[in-house]
Structures are given as C-alpha cells and as structure tokens.
Amino acid sequence: MSQRIKKIAIIGGGSWATAIAKILCDNEIGKVVFWWMRSKQLIKYIHQHKHNPNYLSSVEIRILPDHISSDLKSIIAACDTLILSVPAAFLKDALQGLGPSDFKGKRMVSAIKGIVPDENLIVGEFMHQKYQISLDDILVIGGPCHAEEVALEKLSYLTIASQNIELAADFSAMMDTYYIKTSVSDDICGIEYAAVLKNIYAIASGICYGIGYGDNFQAVLISNAIREMKRFVDTVYPINRDMMESVYLGDLLVTAYSQFSRNYTFGNMIGKGYTVKAAQMEMSMIAEGYYAANCLYQINQKYQAYMPICRAVYAILYEKKPLHAEMKRLIEQLS
C-alpha cells in the first residue's frame, strides 16, 4: 500500500464522526488523526473523559485522535485528507469562510448521506464545483453501517468509492479493523445517491409502521424501493452496477428497519400524527431524509425517473397532503 495518506482530519462532532474517529484510531496503520468540532468545551470534555457526551455517550474512545481542535482552517491546512461528517444541511455553514485555495491538493472523503440544500448537489459534486477538488481526489464512504453498532464494535462492512481505485484502496486499508471489513468501488456517484435515497425510503417505512401497516407491506415497500433506487441512479449515472450489493440493498435494509435509524424514527412519528416541526423538535439528531426528499424531488424534475415512493414522501412532508390519502395513492402504484 502506498503511503500517500498520512494526515487525516475528521470534520464534525456527531455520532458518525465519533464512530469514524474510533475506527481510525483503532486501525494500526501509521497516520496522524485530527478531529474538528465547534465546541471547545466539548473538546475539553472528550480529552478528560474519552467519550462524546452528546453522541454515542456510553462508548469509550480508548485511543483519542492525535489532535482535537475547534480551529477548522488550521486543521485543514495540516492534513492531506479530509473526512466530511456534518449534516448536509449544515455543510455550507461549517465551511463558511473557506475557499478553493484552502482545499488545494487535498483529498476529500464524504461521510455525509445527504444532499446540499439550495445547491441540489450530492457532496462530491458540491466540493468539486464549489472548492475545485479534483474528482480523482474525492471518495465516498458507503454502508450498511450504523454508527451505534460501529461504536459497540459489532461486525460491520464499509465500501470506499472513488474514481481513483488506488486511492480508495489506500483509504480502505486505514478503515479496516477487526470489527470493520472494507471493500472498494468506482461507483462514487451511484453510491452517494443511493445513500441519500435510502434515507427517504426509511422515512416511508417509518410512516407505514406508524400508520399500522404490517411486515407484509413493509416487504413490498422495500422491494419496490430498491427498484426505484435503481431506476434513478441508472438514469443519473448509467454504469454497470449490481444493486444487490450490500452498499446499495444492505444500506437500504438496515436504514429502513433498524431501531438506530433516525429517518425511520422520524417517519414513524409522522405516521403517528406528529407534525414535521414536532417530530424534529423531539429528535436530538438530524433526519437527513427530510431535506433529501425536497432536493431529490427538485433534481428529478430534470431526469423524470419514475419514483412513486419518493414522490409520496415529498407530498406528505412538503405539500402537506393528507397522510392516509397519499399512502392509499402510493399503495395503488406498488407491485
């Protein structure tokens, strides 16, 4: 393995960023790990107690990153590889004040499963267009992989995607531990869109459970969802891919069914009668699928892929269509 990646920065302080910090520090390949988060008070707490009190609070980070700082500009300057792990809705705010010169010569890893609002771009596209990062220097981390289970060291699988397969292999090796198995792919666009879509489908799954639909219907919903996902990604980025691979179907399944899925939880609350605002206020974490539903609807105005599940979620969340009427309409479109 080449040693091009030597200094890695994790940008974000949430559950997935915390899990990634643990993975990188548990991995034995020599490297320097930096971690950025906004709160100096939180940084001090983590140094003292070796766990994040706000996310994955019960899990000890036995080996802390080499440097934890609230100075984003200095961390970016010090590192060759940057892992973005903040909610897509807040990415522009997190990077405010930075320009293309700050990212010159850097490699960027997207661990964000969302679309940048207002831009309607997946993270890789946004970083390429806004900050002029070469497409060959962009990577994506794909699931199926809940941060909670990673933190508990339960066996999990990750796919690292990049147009630059050698770079993907280098980074993949740095994420490999006894509880994380990794593979590589060149489907950077398809994997990033699939990660966005599965959050919308998880909201649909949660809505159905909240309404009271059973396991039989859930199976129909998710089998339709993987076909809908394939239609969209094949339209947007038509290459040879197998949607049955774990990074596509597996990530969809775990997000649509797991107790750890914030998107499923959000949808369940909507199905039980919560308003969007009430559901968001009750949840302590961001449900990326809420923002993604609007962005995907806007993007699909161009591509016109047949997406009845995404359309139904958008209608319920953004057009305020009656829940039961919209679900009845969706039922007639599934097979």
PDB file of C-alpha atoms in Angstrom, residues 36-302:
ATOM      1  CA  TRP A  36     -12.573  19.155  14.347  1.00  0.00           C
ATOM      2  CA  MET A  37     -15.674  20.143  16.278  1.00  0.00           C
ATOM      3  CA  ARG A  38     -17.097  23.561  17.083  1.00  0.00           C
ATOM      4  CA  SER A  39     -17.282  23.426  20.868  1.00  0.00           C
ATOM      5  CA  LYS A  40     -14.094  23.995  22.877  1.00  0.00           C
ATOM      6  CA  GLN A  41     -15.949  22.840  25.966  1.00  0.00           C
ATOM      7  CA  LEU A  42     -16.821  19.549  24.263  1.00  0.00           C
ATOM      8  CA  ILE A  43     -13.207  19.088  23.163  1.00  0.00           C
ATOM      9  CA  LYS A  44     -12.034  19.555  26.738  1.00  0.00           C
ATOM     10  CA  TYR A  45     -14.610  17.040  27.971  1.00  0.00           C
ATOM     11  CA  ILE A  46     -13.545  14.401  25.426  1.00  0.00           C
ATOM     12  CA  HIS A  47      -9.892  14.806  26.397  1.00  0.00           C
ATOM     13  CA  GLN A  48     -10.784  14.310  30.055  1.00  0.00           C
ATOM     14  CA  HIS A  49     -13.363  11.520  29.782  1.00  0.00           C
ATOM     15  CA  LYS A  50     -12.609   9.774  26.452  1.00  0.00           C
ATOM     16  CA  HIS A  51     -16.172   9.763  25.199  1.00  0.00           C
ATOM     17  CA  ASN A  52     -18.529  12.133  23.420  1.00  0.00           C
ATOM     18  CA  PRO A  53     -21.268  13.154  25.891  1.00  0.00           C
ATOM     19  CA  ASN A  54     -23.659  14.217  23.120  1.00  0.00           C
ATOM     20  CA  TYR A  55     -23.383  11.246  20.729  1.00  0.00           C
ATOM     21  CA  LEU A  56     -22.607   7.583  21.445  1.00  0.00           C
ATOM     22  CA  SER A  57     -22.150   8.765  25.013  1.00  0.00           C
ATOM     23  CA  SER A  58     -21.841   5.293  26.536  1.00  0.00           C
ATOM     24  CA  VAL A  59     -18.931   4.284  24.309  1.00  0.00           C
ATOM     25  CA  GLU A  60     -15.337   4.865  25.372  1.00  0.00           C
ATOM     26  CA  ILE A  61     -12.897   6.097  22.738  1.00  0.00           C
ATOM     27  CA  ARG A  62      -9.904   4.178  24.066  1.00  0.00           C
ATOM     28  CA  ILE A  63      -7.401   5.824  21.729  1.00  0.00           C
ATOM     29  CA  LEU A  64      -8.090   9.501  21.084  1.00  0.00           C
ATOM     30  CA  PRO A  65      -7.114  11.288  17.857  1.00  0.00           C
ATOM     31  CA  ASP A  66      -3.713  12.964  17.957  1.00  0.00           C
ATOM     32  CA  HIS A  67      -5.206  16.456  17.705  1.00  0.00           C
ATOM     33  CA  ILE A  68      -8.730  17.700  18.532  1.00  0.00           C
ATOM     34  CA  SER A  69      -9.391  21.352  17.747  1.00  0.00           C
ATOM     35  CA  SER A  70     -12.102  23.926  17.016  1.00  0.00           C
ATOM     36  CA  ASP A  71      -9.835  25.718  14.507  1.00  0.00           C
ATOM     37  CA  LEU A  72     -11.049  24.308  11.199  1.00  0.00           C
ATOM     38  CA  LYS A  73      -8.749  26.316   8.953  1.00  0.00           C
ATOM     39  CA  SER A  74      -5.593  25.164  10.740  1.00  0.00           C
ATOM     40  CA  ILE A  75      -6.741  21.523  10.747  1.00  0.00           C
ATOM     41  CA  ILE A  76      -7.432  21.604   7.023  1.00  0.00           C
ATOM     42  CA  ALA A  77      -4.050  23.193   6.396  1.00  0.00           C
ATOM     43  CA  ALA A  78      -2.294  20.479   8.401  1.00  0.00           C
ATOM     44  CA  CYS A  79      -3.925  17.480   6.712  1.00  0.00           C
ATOM     45  CA  ASP A  80      -3.816  15.840   3.302  1.00  0.00           C
ATOM     46  CA  THR A  81      -7.163  14.008   3.614  1.00  0.00           C
ATOM     47  CA  LEU A  82     -10.425  15.454   4.975  1.00  0.00           C
ATOM     48  CA  ILE A  83     -13.444  13.404   6.067  1.00  0.00           C
ATOM     49  CA  LEU A  84     -16.635  15.472   5.962  1.00  0.00           C
ATOM     50  CA  SER A  85     -19.126  14.227   8.552  1.00  0.00           C
ATOM     51  CA  VAL A  86     -21.579  17.036   9.280  1.00  0.00           C
ATOM     52  CA  PRO A  87     -25.252  17.041   8.240  1.00  0.00           C
ATOM     53  CA  ALA A  88     -25.584  18.062   4.596  1.00  0.00           C
ATOM     54  CA  ALA A  89     -27.974  20.844   5.621  1.00  0.00           C
ATOM     55  CA  PHE A  90     -25.176  22.462   7.657  1.00  0.00           C
ATOM     56  CA  LEU A  91     -22.198  21.780   5.383  1.00  0.00           C
ATOM     57  CA  LYS A  92     -22.124  25.236   3.779  1.00  0.00           C
ATOM     58  CA  ASP A  93     -22.252  26.853   7.200  1.00  0.00           C
ATOM     59  CA  ALA A  94     -19.433  24.648   8.517  1.00  0.00           C
ATOM     60  CA  LEU A  95     -17.183  25.570   5.586  1.00  0.00           C
ATOM     61  CA  GLN A  96     -18.045  29.281   5.629  1.00  0.00           C
ATOM     62  CA  GLY A  97     -15.018  31.481   5.071  1.00  0.00           C
ATOM     63  CA  LEU A  98     -13.052  28.796   3.251  1.00  0.00           C
ATOM     64  CA  GLY A  99     -12.239  28.878  -0.447  1.00  0.00           C
ATOM     65  CA  PRO A 100     -10.672  26.728  -3.167  1.00  0.00           C
ATOM     66  CA  SER A 101      -7.160  27.688  -2.043  1.00  0.00           C
ATOM     67  CA  ASP A 102      -7.775  26.056   1.349  1.00  0.00           C
ATOM     68  CA  PHE A 103      -8.557  22.755  -0.360  1.00  0.00           C
ATOM     69  CA  LYS A 104      -5.804  22.834  -2.965  1.00  0.00           C
ATOM     70  CA  GLY A 105      -4.040  19.476  -3.085  1.00  0.00           C
ATOM     71  CA  LYS A 106      -6.421  17.934  -0.542  1.00  0.00           C
ATOM     72  CA  ARG A 107      -8.355  14.701  -0.796  1.00  0.00           C
ATOM     73  CA  MET A 108     -11.954  14.792   0.379  1.00  0.00           C
ATOM     74  CA  VAL A 109     -13.944  11.880   1.810  1.00  0.00           C
ATOM     75  CA  SER A 110     -17.723  12.261   2.042  1.00  0.00           C
ATOM     76  CA  ALA A 111     -19.237  10.518   5.046  1.00  0.00           C
ATOM     77  CA  ILE A 112     -22.393  12.599   4.582  1.00  0.00           C
ATOM     78  CA  LYS A 113     -25.527  10.794   3.432  1.00  0.00           C
ATOM     79  CA  GLY A 114     -27.422  13.793   2.181  1.00  0.00           C
ATOM     80  CA  ILE A 115     -27.721  16.463  -0.483  1.00  0.00           C
ATOM     81  CA  VAL A 116     -26.544  20.048  -0.031  1.00  0.00           C
ATOM     82  CA  PRO A 117     -29.748  22.148   0.129  1.00  0.00           C
ATOM     83  CA  ASP A 118     -30.153  25.084  -2.268  1.00  0.00           C
ATOM     84  CA  GLU A 119     -27.425  23.582  -4.439  1.00  0.00           C
ATOM     85  CA  ASN A 120     -29.253  20.253  -5.014  1.00  0.00           C
ATOM     86  CA  LEU A 121     -25.897  18.529  -5.328  1.00  0.00           C
ATOM     87  CA  ILE A 122     -24.502  15.415  -3.693  1.00  0.00           C
ATOM     88  CA  VAL A 123     -21.495  16.260  -1.536  1.00  0.00           C
ATOM     89  CA  GLY A 124     -18.852  15.113  -4.014  1.00  0.00           C
ATOM     90  CA  GLU A 125     -20.346  17.260  -6.775  1.00  0.00           C
ATOM     91  CA  PHE A 126     -20.635  20.248  -4.423  1.00  0.00           C
ATOM     92  CA  MET A 127     -16.999  20.029  -3.273  1.00  0.00           C
ATOM     93  CA  HIS A 128     -15.815  19.614  -6.860  1.00  0.00           C
ATOM     94  CA  GLN A 129     -17.781  22.591  -8.166  1.00  0.00           C
ATOM     95  CA  LYS A 130     -17.505  24.931  -5.168  1.00  0.00           C
ATOM     96  CA  TYR A 131     -13.966  24.183  -3.980  1.00  0.00           C
ATOM     97  CA  GLN A 132     -12.411  22.819  -7.187  1.00  0.00           C
ATOM     98  CA  ILE A 133     -11.347  19.494  -5.666  1.00  0.00           C
ATOM     99  CA  SER A 134     -10.420  17.081  -8.447  1.00  0.00           C
ATOM    100  CA  LEU A 135     -12.884  14.227  -8.963  1.00  0.00           C
ATOM    101  CA  ASP A 136      -9.921  11.850  -8.665  1.00  0.00           C
ATOM    102  CA  ASP A 137      -9.340  13.163  -5.135  1.00  0.00           C
ATOM    103  CA  ILE A 138     -12.918  12.587  -3.927  1.00  0.00           C
ATOM    104  CA  LEU A 139     -14.002   9.477  -2.028  1.00  0.00           C
ATOM    105  CA  VAL A 140     -17.304   8.319  -0.533  1.00  0.00           C
ATOM    106  CA  ILE A 141     -17.910   6.047   2.466  1.00  0.00           C
ATOM    107  CA  GLY A 142     -20.895   3.734   1.940  1.00  0.00           C
ATOM    108  CA  GLY A 143     -22.722   1.417   4.349  1.00  0.00           C
ATOM    109  CA  PRO A 144     -24.582  -0.540   5.602  1.00  0.00           C
ATOM    110  CA  CYS A 145     -23.171   0.786   8.833  1.00  0.00           C
ATOM    111  CA  HIS A 146     -24.904   2.408  11.821  1.00  0.00           C
ATOM    112  CA  ALA A 147     -22.594   4.486  13.997  1.00  0.00           C
ATOM    113  CA  GLU A 148     -24.093   2.963  17.144  1.00  0.00           C
ATOM    114  CA  GLU A 149     -23.089  -0.570  16.163  1.00  0.00           C
ATOM    115  CA  VAL A 150     -19.647   0.541  14.984  1.00  0.00           C
ATOM    116  CA  ALA A 151     -19.062   2.152  18.375  1.00  0.00           C
ATOM    117  CA  LEU A 152     -20.063  -1.122  20.047  1.00  0.00           C
ATOM    118  CA  GLU A 153     -17.573  -2.931  17.771  1.00  0.00           C
ATOM    119  CA  LYS A 154     -20.239  -5.055  16.132  1.00  0.00           C
ATOM    120  CA  LEU A 155     -19.062  -6.517  12.819  1.00  0.00           C
ATOM    121  CA  SER A 156     -19.835  -4.036  10.032  1.00  0.00           C
ATOM    122  CA  TYR A 157     -18.971  -3.587   6.349  1.00  0.00           C
ATOM    123  CA  LEU A 158     -17.988  -0.384   4.549  1.00  0.00           C
ATOM    124  CA  THR A 159     -17.459   0.352   0.876  1.00  0.00           C
ATOM    125  CA  ILE A 160     -14.991   3.058  -0.115  1.00  0.00           C
ATOM    126  CA  ALA A 161     -15.746   4.527  -3.555  1.00  0.00           C
ATOM    127  CA  SER A 162     -13.571   6.676  -5.786  1.00  0.00           C
ATOM    128  CA  GLN A 163     -12.782   7.114  -9.445  1.00  0.00           C
ATOM    129  CA  ASN A 164      -9.201   6.620  -8.260  1.00  0.00           C
ATOM    130  CA  ILE A 165      -9.248   2.959  -7.183  1.00  0.00           C
ATOM    131  CA  GLU A 166      -5.692   3.107  -5.820  1.00  0.00           C
ATOM    132  CA  LEU A 167      -6.660   5.978  -3.541  1.00  0.00           C
ATOM    133  CA  ALA A 168      -9.813   4.108  -2.486  1.00  0.00           C
ATOM    134  CA  ALA A 169      -7.671   1.088  -1.590  1.00  0.00           C
ATOM    135  CA  ASP A 170      -5.279   3.258   0.457  1.00  0.00           C
ATOM    136  CA  PHE A 171      -8.109   4.793   2.456  1.00  0.00           C
ATOM    137  CA  SER A 172      -9.941   1.479   2.731  1.00  0.00           C
ATOM    138  CA  ALA A 173      -6.922  -0.066   4.447  1.00  0.00           C
ATOM    139  CA  MET A 174      -6.970   2.713   7.035  1.00  0.00           C
ATOM    140  CA  MET A 175     -10.603   1.935   7.925  1.00  0.00           C
ATOM    141  CA  ASP A 176     -10.054  -1.792   8.312  1.00  0.00           C
ATOM    142  CA  THR A 177     -10.195  -3.212  11.857  1.00  0.00           C
ATOM    143  CA  TYR A 178     -11.289  -6.488  13.435  1.00  0.00           C
ATOM    144  CA  TYR A 179     -14.873  -5.158  13.515  1.00  0.00           C
ATOM    145  CA  ILE A 180     -14.833  -3.244  10.182  1.00  0.00           C
ATOM    146  CA  LYS A 181     -14.462  -5.029   6.839  1.00  0.00           C
ATOM    147  CA  THR A 182     -13.903  -2.861   3.779  1.00  0.00           C
ATOM    148  CA  SER A 183     -14.163  -3.105   0.007  1.00  0.00           C
ATOM    149  CA  VAL A 184     -13.677  -0.619  -2.834  1.00  0.00           C
ATOM    150  CA  SER A 185     -15.805   0.586  -5.743  1.00  0.00           C
ATOM    151  CA  ASP A 186     -15.585   3.111  -8.559  1.00  0.00           C
ATOM    152  CA  ASP A 187     -19.319   3.983  -8.388  1.00  0.00           C
ATOM    153  CA  ILE A 188     -18.844   7.218  -6.472  1.00  0.00           C
ATOM    154  CA  CYS A 189     -21.974   8.930  -7.830  1.00  0.00           C
ATOM    155  CA  GLY A 190     -24.282   5.906  -7.578  1.00  0.00           C
ATOM    156  CA  ILE A 191     -23.244   5.077  -4.019  1.00  0.00           C
ATOM    157  CA  GLU A 192     -23.676   8.661  -2.861  1.00  0.00           C
ATOM    158  CA  TYR A 193     -27.141   8.951  -4.438  1.00  0.00           C
ATOM    159  CA  ALA A 194     -28.129   5.533  -3.037  1.00  0.00           C
ATOM    160  CA  ALA A 195     -27.124   6.708   0.438  1.00  0.00           C
ATOM    161  CA  VAL A 196     -29.401   9.719   0.016  1.00  0.00           C
ATOM    162  CA  LEU A 197     -32.335   7.747  -1.349  1.00  0.00           C
ATOM    163  CA  LYS A 198     -32.311   5.087   1.346  1.00  0.00           C
ATOM    164  CA  ASN A 199     -32.978   7.795   3.939  1.00  0.00           C
ATOM    165  CA  ILE A 200     -36.137   8.828   2.079  1.00  0.00           C
ATOM    166  CA  TYR A 201     -37.252   5.207   1.860  1.00  0.00           C
ATOM    167  CA  ALA A 202     -36.592   4.800   5.585  1.00  0.00           C
ATOM    168  CA  ILE A 203     -38.961   7.704   6.253  1.00  0.00           C
ATOM    169  CA  ALA A 204     -41.575   5.960   4.095  1.00  0.00           C
ATOM    170  CA  SER A 205     -41.009   2.747   6.041  1.00  0.00           C
ATOM    171  CA  GLY A 206     -41.412   4.576   9.342  1.00  0.00           C
ATOM    172  CA  ILE A 207     -44.600   6.278   8.146  1.00  0.00           C
ATOM    173  CA  CYS A 208     -46.071   2.905   7.205  1.00  0.00           C
ATOM    174  CA  TYR A 209     -45.204   1.420  10.575  1.00  0.00           C
ATOM    175  CA  GLY A 210     -46.662   4.443  12.367  1.00  0.00           C
ATOM    176  CA  ILE A 211     -49.894   4.091  10.428  1.00  0.00           C
ATOM    177  CA  GLY A 212     -50.077   0.437  11.382  1.00  0.00           C
ATOM    178  CA  TYR A 213     -49.096  -1.444   8.207  1.00  0.00           C
ATOM    179  CA  GLY A 214     -47.516  -4.806   8.926  1.00  0.00           C
ATOM    180  CA  ASP A 215     -44.398  -6.700   7.887  1.00  0.00           C
ATOM    181  CA  ASN A 216     -46.010  -7.999   4.701  1.00  0.00           C
ATOM    182  CA  PHE A 217     -46.493  -4.500   3.347  1.00  0.00           C
ATOM    183  CA  GLN A 218     -43.063  -3.369   4.514  1.00  0.00           C
ATOM    184  CA  ALA A 219     -41.510  -6.129   2.411  1.00  0.00           C
ATOM    185  CA  VAL A 220     -43.427  -4.910  -0.640  1.00  0.00           C
ATOM    186  CA  LEU A 221     -42.431  -1.296   0.063  1.00  0.00           C
ATOM    187  CA  ILE A 222     -38.706  -2.053   0.303  1.00  0.00           C
ATOM    188  CA  SER A 223     -38.659  -4.366  -2.721  1.00  0.00           C
ATOM    189  CA  ASN A 224     -40.224  -1.509  -4.702  1.00  0.00           C
ATOM    190  CA  ALA A 225     -37.762   0.939  -3.145  1.00  0.00           C
ATOM    191  CA  ILE A 226     -34.674  -0.892  -4.415  1.00  0.00           C
ATOM    192  CA  ARG A 227     -36.170  -0.936  -7.930  1.00  0.00           C
ATOM    193  CA  GLU A 228     -36.962   2.765  -7.648  1.00  0.00           C
ATOM    194  CA  MET A 229     -33.404   3.428  -6.480  1.00  0.00           C
ATOM    195  CA  LYS A 230     -32.018   1.531  -9.464  1.00  0.00           C
ATOM    196  CA  ARG A 231     -34.184   3.462 -11.914  1.00  0.00           C
ATOM    197  CA  PHE A 232     -32.912   6.760 -10.585  1.00  0.00           C
ATOM    198  CA  VAL A 233     -29.178   6.038 -10.267  1.00  0.00           C
ATOM    199  CA  ASP A 234     -29.135   4.263 -13.645  1.00  0.00           C
ATOM    200  CA  THR A 235     -30.705   7.358 -15.185  1.00  0.00           C
ATOM    201  CA  VAL A 236     -28.371   9.836 -13.488  1.00  0.00           C
ATOM    202  CA  TYR A 237     -25.159   7.801 -13.744  1.00  0.00           C
ATOM    203  CA  PRO A 238     -25.579   4.871 -16.142  1.00  0.00           C
ATOM    204  CA  ILE A 239     -22.780   2.376 -15.466  1.00  0.00           C
ATOM    205  CA  ASN A 240     -22.738  -1.357 -14.833  1.00  0.00           C
ATOM    206  CA  ARG A 241     -23.611  -1.895 -11.140  1.00  0.00           C
ATOM    207  CA  ASP A 242     -25.269  -4.599  -9.052  1.00  0.00           C
ATOM    208  CA  MET A 243     -27.910  -3.052  -6.798  1.00  0.00           C
ATOM    209  CA  MET A 244     -27.994  -6.257  -4.741  1.00  0.00           C
ATOM    210  CA  GLU A 245     -24.562  -5.437  -3.281  1.00  0.00           C
ATOM    211  CA  SER A 246     -24.531  -4.518   0.392  1.00  0.00           C
ATOM    212  CA  VAL A 247     -23.615  -0.884  -0.231  1.00  0.00           C
ATOM    213  CA  TYR A 248     -26.960  -0.415  -2.031  1.00  0.00           C
ATOM    214  CA  LEU A 249     -29.504  -3.019  -0.853  1.00  0.00           C
ATOM    215  CA  GLY A 250     -27.852  -3.675   2.510  1.00  0.00           C
ATOM    216  CA  ASP A 251     -27.722   0.003   3.403  1.00  0.00           C
ATOM    217  CA  LEU A 252     -31.360   0.371   2.389  1.00  0.00           C
ATOM    218  CA  LEU A 253     -32.442  -2.562   4.543  1.00  0.00           C
ATOM    219  CA  VAL A 254     -30.640  -1.503   7.702  1.00  0.00           C
ATOM    220  CA  THR A 255     -31.866   2.079   7.403  1.00  0.00           C
ATOM    221  CA  ALA A 256     -35.456   1.079   6.684  1.00  0.00           C
ATOM    222  CA  TYR A 257     -35.724  -1.417   9.542  1.00  0.00           C
ATOM    223  CA  SER A 258     -33.200  -0.654  12.285  1.00  0.00           C
ATOM    224  CA  GLN A 259     -34.008   0.772  15.706  1.00  0.00           C
ATOM    225  CA  PHE A 260     -30.971   3.032  15.242  1.00  0.00           C
ATOM    226  CA  SER A 261     -32.322   4.664  12.061  1.00  0.00           C
ATOM    227  CA  ARG A 262     -33.195   8.281  12.750  1.00  0.00           C
ATOM    228  CA  ASN A 263     -35.019   8.534   9.400  1.00  0.00           C
ATOM    229  CA  TYR A 264     -37.204   5.536  10.241  1.00  0.00           C
ATOM    230  CA  THR A 265     -37.884   7.084  13.670  1.00  0.00           C
ATOM    231  CA  PHE A 266     -38.806  10.404  12.071  1.00  0.00           C
ATOM    232  CA  GLY A 267     -41.166   8.696   9.620  1.00  0.00           C
ATOM    233  CA  ASN A 268     -42.745   6.662  12.412  1.00  0.00           C
ATOM    234  CA  MET A 269     -43.564   9.865  14.260  1.00  0.00           C
ATOM    235  CA  ILE A 270     -45.104  11.375  11.123  1.00  0.00           C
ATOM    236  CA  GLY A 271     -47.182   8.209  10.658  1.00  0.00           C
ATOM    237  CA  LYS A 272     -48.449   8.501  14.231  1.00  0.00           C
ATOM    238  CA  GLY A 273     -49.678  12.028  13.599  1.00  0.00           C
ATOM    239  CA  TYR A 274     -46.789  14.291  14.580  1.00  0.00           C
ATOM    240  CA  THR A 275     -46.277  17.411  12.523  1.00  0.00           C
ATOM    241  CA  VAL A 276     -42.888  17.776  10.846  1.00  0.00           C
ATOM    242  CA  LYS A 277     -41.920  20.500  13.291  1.00  0.00           C
ATOM    243  CA  ALA A 278     -42.994  18.489  16.327  1.00  0.00           C
ATOM    244  CA  ALA A 279     -41.089  15.421  15.146  1.00  0.00           C
ATOM    245  CA  GLN A 280     -37.948  17.469  14.511  1.00  0.00           C
ATOM    246  CA  MET A 281     -38.157  19.102  17.923  1.00  0.00           C
ATOM    247  CA  GLU A 282     -38.467  15.753  19.688  1.00  0.00           C
ATOM    248  CA  MET A 283     -35.498  14.193  17.887  1.00  0.00           C
ATOM    249  CA  SER A 284     -31.994  15.064  19.075  1.00  0.00           C
ATOM    250  CA  MET A 285     -30.397  14.209  15.706  1.00  0.00           C
ATOM    251  CA  ILE A 286     -30.944  15.313  12.118  1.00  0.00           C
ATOM    252  CA  ALA A 287     -33.054  13.103   9.837  1.00  0.00           C
ATOM    253  CA  GLU A 288     -31.211  13.675   6.558  1.00  0.00           C
ATOM    254  CA  GLY A 289     -34.090  12.163   4.580  1.00  0.00           C
ATOM    255  CA  TYR A 290     -36.328  15.123   5.379  1.00  0.00           C
ATOM    256  CA  TYR A 291     -34.069  17.522   3.472  1.00  0.00           C
ATOM    257  CA  ALA A 292     -33.241  14.908   0.843  1.00  0.00           C
ATOM    258  CA  ALA A 293     -36.916  14.411  -0.042  1.00  0.00           C
ATOM    259  CA  ASN A 294     -37.154  18.024  -1.218  1.00  0.00           C
ATOM    260  CA  CYS A 295     -33.783  18.016  -3.001  1.00  0.00           C
ATOM    261  CA  LEU A 296     -34.474  14.730  -4.821  1.00  0.00           C
ATOM    262  CA  TYR A 297     -37.861  15.978  -5.936  1.00  0.00           C
ATOM    263  CA  GLN A 298     -36.213  19.061  -7.459  1.00  0.00           C
ATOM    264  CA  ILE A 299     -33.413  17.041  -9.081  1.00  0.00           C
ATOM    265  CA  ASN A 300     -35.854  14.556 -10.575  1.00  0.00           C
ATOM    266  CA  GLN A 301     -37.678  17.344 -12.362  1.00  0.00           C
ATOM    267  CA  LYS A 302     -34.784  17.106 -14.797  1.00  0.00           C
TER     268      LYS A 302
END
